[in-house]
Coordinates of C-alpha atoms in Angstrom, one line a residue:
X15 CA 0.0 0.0 0.0
X16 CA 1.3 3.3 -1.0
X17 CA 1.7 6.1 1.5
X18 CA -1.0 8.0 -0.3
X19 CA -3.4 5.1 0.1
X20 CA -2.5 4.7 3.7
X21 CA -3.2 8.4 4.4
X22 CA -6.5 8.2 2.6
X23 CA -7.6 5.2 4.6
X24 CA -6.8 6.9 7.9
X25 CA -8.7 10.1 6.8
X26 CA -11.8 8.1 5.9
X27 CA -11.9 5.9 8.9
X28 CA -13.4 8.5 11.4
X29 CA -16.1 9.5 9.0
X30 CA -17.1 5.9 8.5
X31 CA -17.2 5.3 12.3
X32 CA -19.4 8.4 12.8
X33 CA -21.8 7.3 10.2
X34 CA -22.0 3.8 11.7
X35 CA -22.6 5.3 15.1
X36 CA -25.4 7.5 13.8
X37 CA -27.0 4.6 12.1
X38 CA -27.0 2.5 15.3
X39 CA -28.5 5.5 17.2
X40 CA -31.3 5.8 14.7
X41 CA -32.0 2.0 14.9
X42 CA -32.2 2.2 18.7
X43 CA -34.4 5.2 18.8
X44 CA -36.7 3.5 16.2
X45 CA -36.9 0.4 18.4
X46 CA -37.8 2.4 21.5
X47 CA -40.6 4.3 19.6
X48 CA -41.9 1.0 18.3
X49 CA -41.8 -0.7 21.7
X50 CA -43.6 2.3 23.2
X51 CA -46.3 2.2 20.7
X52 CA -46.7 -1.5 21.1
X53 CA -46.9 -1.2 24.9
X54 CA -49.6 1.7 24.5
X55 CA -51.6 -0.3 22.0
X56 CA -51.3 -3.4 24.1
X57 CA -52.6 -1.4 27.2
X58 CA -55.4 0.2 25.3
X59 CA -56.5 -2.7 23.1
X60 CA -55.0 -5.9 24.3
X61 CA -55.4 -5.5 28.0
X62 CA -59.2 -5.8 28.2
X63 CA -59.1 -6.1 32.0
X64 CA -58.1 -2.5 32.4
X65 CA -61.1 -0.9 30.5
X66 CA -64.6 -1.5 29.5
X67 CA -65.7 -1.3 25.9
X68 CA -68.5 0.8 24.4
X69 CA -70.7 3.6 25.9
X70 CA -72.3 1.9 28.8
X71 CA -74.8 -0.8 29.8
X72 CA -78.0 1.4 30.1
X73 CA -77.9 1.9 33.8
X74 CA -77.5 5.6 34.8
X75 CA -75.3 6.9 37.5
X76 CA -75.3 10.4 38.7
X77 CA -71.7 11.8 39.0
X78 CA -70.8 15.1 40.7
X79 CA -68.1 17.4 39.4
X80 CA -67.5 19.7 42.4
X81 CA -66.5 23.4 42.0
X82 CA -62.9 23.8 41.2
X83 CA -62.2 20.1 40.6
X84 CA -60.3 18.7 37.6
X85 CA -61.0 15.7 35.4
X86 CA -58.1 13.8 36.9
X87 CA -59.8 13.9 40.4
X88 CA -62.9 12.1 39.3
X89 CA -61.3 8.6 38.7
X90 CA -62.0 7.1 42.2
X91 CA -65.6 8.1 42.2
X92 CA -66.2 6.8 38.7
X93 CA -64.6 3.4 39.6
X94 CA -66.8 3.3 42.8
X95 CA -69.9 3.9 40.7
X96 CA -68.8 1.3 38.1
X97 CA -68.8 3.9 35.4
X98 CA -65.2 3.0 34.4
X99 CA -63.3 -0.1 35.2
X100 CA -60.0 1.4 36.4
X101 CA -58.7 4.7 37.5
X102 CA -55.5 4.1 35.3
X103 CA -57.7 3.7 32.2
X104 CA -59.6 6.9 33.0
X105 CA -56.5 8.9 33.8
X106 CA -54.9 7.9 30.6
X107 CA -58.0 8.8 28.6
X108 CA -58.3 12.2 30.3
X109 CA -54.7 12.9 29.7
X110 CA -55.1 12.3 25.9
X111 CA -58.2 14.5 25.6
X112 CA -57.3 18.1 25.0
X113 CA -60.7 19.3 26.2
X114 CA -60.4 17.7 29.6
X115 CA -59.4 21.0 31.3
X116 CA -62.8 22.6 30.2
X117 CA -65.0 20.4 32.3
X118 CA -67.7 22.4 34.2
X119 CA -69.0 21.8 37.7
X120 CA -72.3 20.1 38.2
X121 CA -74.0 16.7 38.2
X122 CA -73.8 14.5 35.1
X123 CA -75.7 11.5 34.0
X124 CA -73.4 8.7 32.9
X125 CA -73.9 5.1 32.4
X126 CA -72.2 2.1 34.1
X127 CA -69.5 0.2 32.3
X128 CA -68.4 2.9 29.9
X129 CA -65.0 2.9 28.2
X130 CA -62.6 5.4 29.7
X131 CA -62.7 7.4 26.5
X132 CA -66.5 7.4 26.4
X133 CA -66.7 8.5 30.1
X134 CA -64.4 11.5 29.3
X135 CA -66.4 12.5 26.3
X136 CA -69.7 12.2 28.3
X137 CA -68.4 14.5 31.1
X138 CA -67.5 17.1 28.4
X139 CA -71.0 16.9 26.9
X140 CA -73.3 19.6 28.3
X141 CA -76.4 17.5 27.3
X142 CA -75.4 15.1 30.1
X143 CA -75.3 17.8 32.8
X144 CA -78.2 18.1 35.1
X145 CA -79.8 21.6 34.7
X146 CA -78.8 24.2 37.3
X147 CA -81.4 26.1 39.3
X148 CA -81.3 29.7 38.3
X149 CA -83.1 32.1 40.7
X150 CA -83.4 35.6 39.1
X151 CA -83.9 38.8 41.0
X152 CA -87.7 39.2 41.5
X153 CA -88.4 35.5 41.6
X154 CA -91.2 34.3 43.9
X155 CA -91.5 31.0 45.6
X156 CA -94.9 30.3 44.2
X157 CA -96.1 30.4 40.6
X158 CA -97.7 33.6 39.4
X159 CA -100.6 33.4 36.9
X160 CA -100.8 36.6 34.8
X161 CA -104.3 37.6 33.7
X162 CA -104.6 37.1 30.0
X163 CA -101.0 35.9 29.8
X164 CA -98.6 33.1 30.9
X165 CA -97.7 31.5 34.1
X166 CA -94.5 32.9 35.7
X167 CA -93.0 29.8 37.4
X168 CA -91.8 30.2 40.9
X169 CA -88.8 28.7 42.7
X170 CA -90.7 25.7 44.0
X171 CA -91.6 24.7 40.5
X172 CA -88.1 25.4 39.2
X173 CA -86.6 23.2 41.9
X174 CA -89.1 20.4 40.9
X175 CA -88.1 20.7 37.3
X176 CA -84.3 20.5 37.8
X177 CA -84.5 17.8 40.5
X178 CA -85.7 15.2 38.0
X179 CA -83.5 12.1 37.8
X180 CA -84.6 9.3 35.4
X181 CA -88.1 10.6 35.5
X182 CA -88.4 10.9 39.2
X183 CA -88.9 14.6 40.3
X184 CA -89.5 16.3 43.6
X185 CA -93.0 17.4 43.9
X186 CA -93.8 21.1 44.4
X187 CA -96.2 20.1 47.1
X188 CA -93.4 18.4 49.1
X189 CA -91.3 21.5 49.0
X190 CA -94.2 23.6 50.2
X191 CA -94.9 21.2 53.0
X192 CA -91.3 21.3 54.2
X193 CA -91.2 25.1 54.0
X194 CA -94.4 25.4 56.0
X195 CA -93.7 22.8 58.7
X196 CA -89.9 22.6 59.2
X197 CA -88.2 24.8 61.9
X198 CA -86.8 27.6 59.8
X199 CA -83.6 27.4 61.9
X200 CA -83.2 23.8 60.8
X201 CA -83.5 24.9 57.2
X202 CA -80.6 27.3 57.7
X203 CA -82.6 30.6 57.9
X204 CA -80.6 33.5 59.4
X205 CA -81.1 34.3 63.0
X206 CA -82.2 37.8 62.3
X207 CA -85.2 36.4 60.2
X208 CA -86.5 33.7 62.6
X209 CA -89.0 35.7 64.5
X210 CA -90.6 37.2 61.4
X211 CA -90.7 33.7 59.7
X212 CA -92.3 32.0 62.7
X213 CA -95.0 34.6 63.0
X214 CA -96.3 33.4 59.6
X215 CA -97.2 30.1 61.0
X216 CA -97.4 27.3 58.5
X217 CA -97.5 29.4 55.4
X218 CA -95.2 27.9 52.7
X219 CA -94.4 31.5 51.6
X220 CA -92.9 32.3 54.9
X221 CA -89.3 31.7 53.6
X222 CA -89.8 34.2 50.7
X223 CA -86.7 36.1 49.9
X224 CA -84.4 33.8 51.8
X225 CA -83.2 32.1 48.7
X226 CA -80.9 34.6 47.1
X227 CA -80.7 35.1 43.3
X228 CA -78.0 33.1 41.5
X229 CA -77.2 29.8 39.9
X230 CA -77.2 26.7 42.1
X231 CA -75.9 23.2 41.4
X232 CA -78.4 20.8 43.1
X233 CA -78.1 17.1 43.8
X234 CA -81.2 15.5 42.3
X235 CA -80.8 12.7 44.8
X236 CA -81.6 15.0 47.7
X237 CA -85.0 15.1 49.4
X238 CA -87.1 18.3 49.6
X239 CA -85.9 19.2 53.1
X240 CA -82.2 18.8 52.1
X241 CA -82.5 20.9 49.0
X242 CA -84.3 23.8 50.7
X243 CA -81.7 23.6 53.6
X244 CA -78.9 23.6 51.1
X245 CA -80.3 26.7 49.2
X246 CA -81.2 28.7 52.3
X247 CA -78.0 27.9 54.1
X248 CA -75.9 29.1 51.2
X249 CA -78.0 32.2 50.9
X250 CA -77.7 33.0 54.6
X251 CA -73.9 32.6 54.4
X252 CA -73.9 35.0 51.4
X253 CA -76.0 37.6 53.2
X254 CA -74.0 37.4 56.4
X255 CA -70.7 37.6 54.7
X256 CA -71.8 41.0 53.3
X257 CA -72.4 42.4 56.9
X258 CA -76.1 42.8 56.2
X259 CA -76.8 43.6 59.9
X260 CA -74.4 46.6 59.9
X261 CA -75.6 47.7 56.5
X262 CA -79.2 47.7 57.5
X263 CA -78.6 49.5 60.8
X264 CA -76.9 52.3 58.8
X265 CA -80.2 53.2 57.2
X266 CA -82.4 52.6 60.2
X267 CA -83.8 49.1 59.2
X268 CA -83.4 45.6 60.5
X269 CA -81.7 43.1 58.2
X270 CA -85.1 41.5 57.5
X271 CA -86.7 44.9 56.8
X272 CA -83.8 45.6 54.4
X273 CA -84.5 42.4 52.5
X274 CA -88.2 43.1 52.5
X275 CA -87.7 46.7 51.2
X276 CA -85.3 45.5 48.6
X277 CA -87.9 43.0 47.4
X278 CA -90.3 45.9 46.8
X279 CA -87.7 47.7 44.8
X280 CA -87.2 44.6 42.7
X281 CA -90.9 44.2 41.9
X282 CA -91.7 47.9 41.6
X283 CA -88.8 49.6 39.9
X284 CA -88.1 49.6 36.2
X285 CA -84.5 49.2 35.1
X286 CA -82.3 52.1 36.0
X287 CA -84.8 53.5 38.6
X288 CA -84.0 51.2 41.6
X289 CA -82.4 54.0 43.6
X290 CA -85.4 56.4 43.0
X291 CA -87.9 53.7 44.1
X292 CA -85.8 53.1 47.2
X293 CA -85.9 56.7 48.0
X294 CA -89.7 56.8 47.7
X295 CA -89.9 53.8 50.2
X296 CA -87.7 55.5 52.7
X297 CA -89.5 58.9 52.4
X298 CA -92.8 57.2 52.9
X299 CA -91.7 55.2 55.9
X300 CA -90.2 58.4 57.4
X301 CA -93.6 60.4 57.1
X302 CA -95.0 57.9 58.1
X303 CA -97.5 57.1 55.3
X304 CA -98.7 53.9 53.7
X305 CA -96.5 52.6 50.9
X306 CA -99.5 51.6 48.8
X307 CA -97.5 49.5 46.3
X308 CA -99.6 47.4 43.8
X309 CA -97.0 44.7 43.9
X310 CA -97.9 44.0 47.5
X311 CA -101.6 43.7 46.5
X312 CA -100.7 41.3 43.7
X313 CA -98.6 39.1 45.9
X314 CA -101.7 38.0 47.8
X315 CA -103.8 37.4 44.7
X316 CA -104.3 34.1 42.8
X317 CA -103.8 35.9 39.5
X318 CA -102.2 39.3 38.8
X319 CA -102.0 42.0 36.2
X320 CA -100.6 45.5 35.9
X321 CA -103.9 47.1 36.9
X322 CA -105.2 46.4 40.4
X323 CA -108.8 46.8 41.4
X324 CA -110.4 48.8 44.3
X325 CA -111.7 45.6 45.7
X326 CA -108.2 44.0 45.7
X327 CA -106.6 47.1 47.2
X328 CA -109.0 47.1 50.0
X329 CA -108.4 43.5 51.0
X330 CA -106.5 43.0 54.2
X331 CA -103.5 40.6 53.7
X332 CA -100.1 40.3 55.4
X333 CA -98.6 42.1 52.4
X334 CA -101.2 44.6 51.0
X335 CA -99.6 48.0 51.8
X336 CA -102.8 49.8 50.8
X337 CA -104.5 48.2 53.8
X338 CA -101.7 48.1 56.3
X339 CA -99.0 50.3 57.7
X340 CA -95.3 50.0 57.0
X341 CA -93.7 47.1 55.1
X342 CA -95.2 43.8 54.2
X343 CA -94.8 41.0 56.7
X344 CA -92.3 39.2 54.5
X345 CA -90.4 40.0 51.3
X346 CA -92.5 39.6 48.2
X347 CA -89.6 38.2 46.1
X348 CA -85.9 37.3 46.1
X349 CA -84.1 40.7 46.0
X350 CA -81.0 41.1 43.8
X351 CA -77.8 42.6 45.0
X352 CA -78.6 45.7 42.9
X353 CA -82.0 46.1 44.7
X354 CA -80.3 45.8 48.2
X355 CA -77.6 48.2 47.2
X356 CA -80.3 50.7 46.0
X357 CA -81.9 50.6 49.5
X358 CA -78.5 51.3 51.0
X359 CA -77.6 54.1 48.6
X360 CA -80.9 55.6 47.5
X361 CA -81.1 58.6 45.1
X362 CA -81.5 62.0 46.6
X363 CA -85.1 63.4 46.3
X364 CA -88.3 64.2 48.0
X365 CA -90.4 61.9 45.8
X366 CA -93.3 60.1 47.4
X367 CA -95.2 59.0 44.3
X368 CA -94.4 57.4 41.0
X369 CA -96.3 55.9 38.1
X370 CA -95.5 54.3 34.8
X371 CA -97.1 56.5 32.2
X372 CA -96.8 54.5 29.0
X373 CA -96.3 51.0 27.6
X374 CA -92.6 51.7 27.0
X375 CA -92.1 51.8 30.8
X376 CA -91.5 55.5 31.3
X377 CA -91.8 56.2 35.0
X378 CA -92.4 59.6 36.4
X379 CA -91.6 60.5 40.1
X380 CA -93.5 63.2 41.9
X381 CA -93.2 65.1 45.2
X382 CA -96.9 66.0 45.6
X383 CA -100.2 64.2 45.3
X384 CA -101.7 66.7 42.9
X385 CA -98.8 66.4 40.5
X386 CA -99.0 62.6 40.8
X387 CA -102.7 62.6 39.8
X388 CA -101.9 64.3 36.6
X389 CA -99.4 61.6 35.8
X390 CA -101.9 58.9 36.7
X391 CA -104.3 60.5 34.0
X392 CA -101.5 60.2 31.5
X393 CA -101.2 56.5 32.4
X394 CA -104.9 55.9 32.0
X395 CA -105.0 57.7 28.6
X396 CA -102.0 55.5 27.4
X397 CA -103.8 52.3 28.3
X398 CA -101.3 51.2 30.9
X399 CA -104.0 50.7 33.5
X400 CA -106.5 48.9 31.4
X401 CA -107.7 45.8 33.1
X402 CA -107.9 42.5 31.2
X403 CA -110.3 41.0 33.8
X404 CA -113.8 40.5 32.4
X405 CA -116.3 43.1 33.3
X406 CA -113.8 45.3 35.0
X407 CA -112.4 48.7 33.9
X408 CA -109.1 50.3 34.7
X409 CA -107.9 50.5 38.2
X410 CA -106.0 53.4 39.6
X411 CA -103.0 51.3 40.6
X412 CA -100.2 50.3 38.3
X413 CA -98.9 46.7 39.0
X414 CA -95.3 46.3 39.3
X415 CA -94.5 50.0 39.0
X416 CA -96.9 51.6 41.5
X417 CA -99.3 54.4 40.9
X418 CA -99.8 55.1 44.6
X419 CA -102.7 57.1 46.2
X420 CA -102.6 58.4 49.7
X421 CA -104.4 56.3 52.4
X422 CA -108.0 57.4 53.1

């Protein structure tokens, strides 16, 4: 071998070695990838003892996703209910699903013996979630039948609707019975409301206003007593955490009176006028003069409308502020935070009267009765006070935005 050949061979040897090493590394990496894939496939497909197949056996289980929990925390409960076979299979399926982090709190209807993949997909499907209870500001416990119109469903009916589980629903009557007969303290009512509630005897409306507006996740497996206790306890905690006793004292009311006054604002005031109606309430209480709100008349009637009649306004009920002094005996609805705030921070003014004067909802506030009568005439001419009751003409009241008259 010539020197040139020898030198050429030595110069090529490192390159050859490097290429060979790279080739071996590629082969090893490929083997690792293939082995990993085989292990995964074997786990997911071959190892049938780790997972069920399909979307379930037809038997429904109710699964709770608590507030703030993640998909990965649900495995033990799903295994216990026989929704999935193993926690490992569920955890693996959850980790492979990019939407798992979007799971929402609530109760979900799943089936027993679901594959882990199917269970994850079912938990991400809103159609499987039990409806939440939504209590809006101004909601009442009982249904309200509107003359010539629809039924406005109350909180008892709404609870009955969202409590249904496989066709079994709580009965509205059972909720009413619990509200009427159970010690309100046992239901979680605030201490500052107990005396007023107990004075109402066995009236199922005695807990009116104690279920605060908001969205609630309910367990459909609960009994009527447990659901009402859950709702009232949560609402009481919410009210007390806002220092409602000190806030009420600042405007010369008890906490229960603040809640009751705010419920009147909720039922009487059009949007944007809460603080003005709150001022009317406080001005009238300070006089003192009767509130004479048509919403308090309607609260005691079987059916309601914007116009109230002389007969209805003359009927003595625990709520009718045409026929009684001061505030109603209970709230007449669930007051929103905005309504409560309006009572605490009322607008500045000397108004003692207000009336909605047209069907667009324009509300006029007046200081004097004579001025107010002129606005009532405007309301009558616009048809706002026309009654839909057979054989009855317009009343001088104005439903949920009062056209008050002074007490005789």
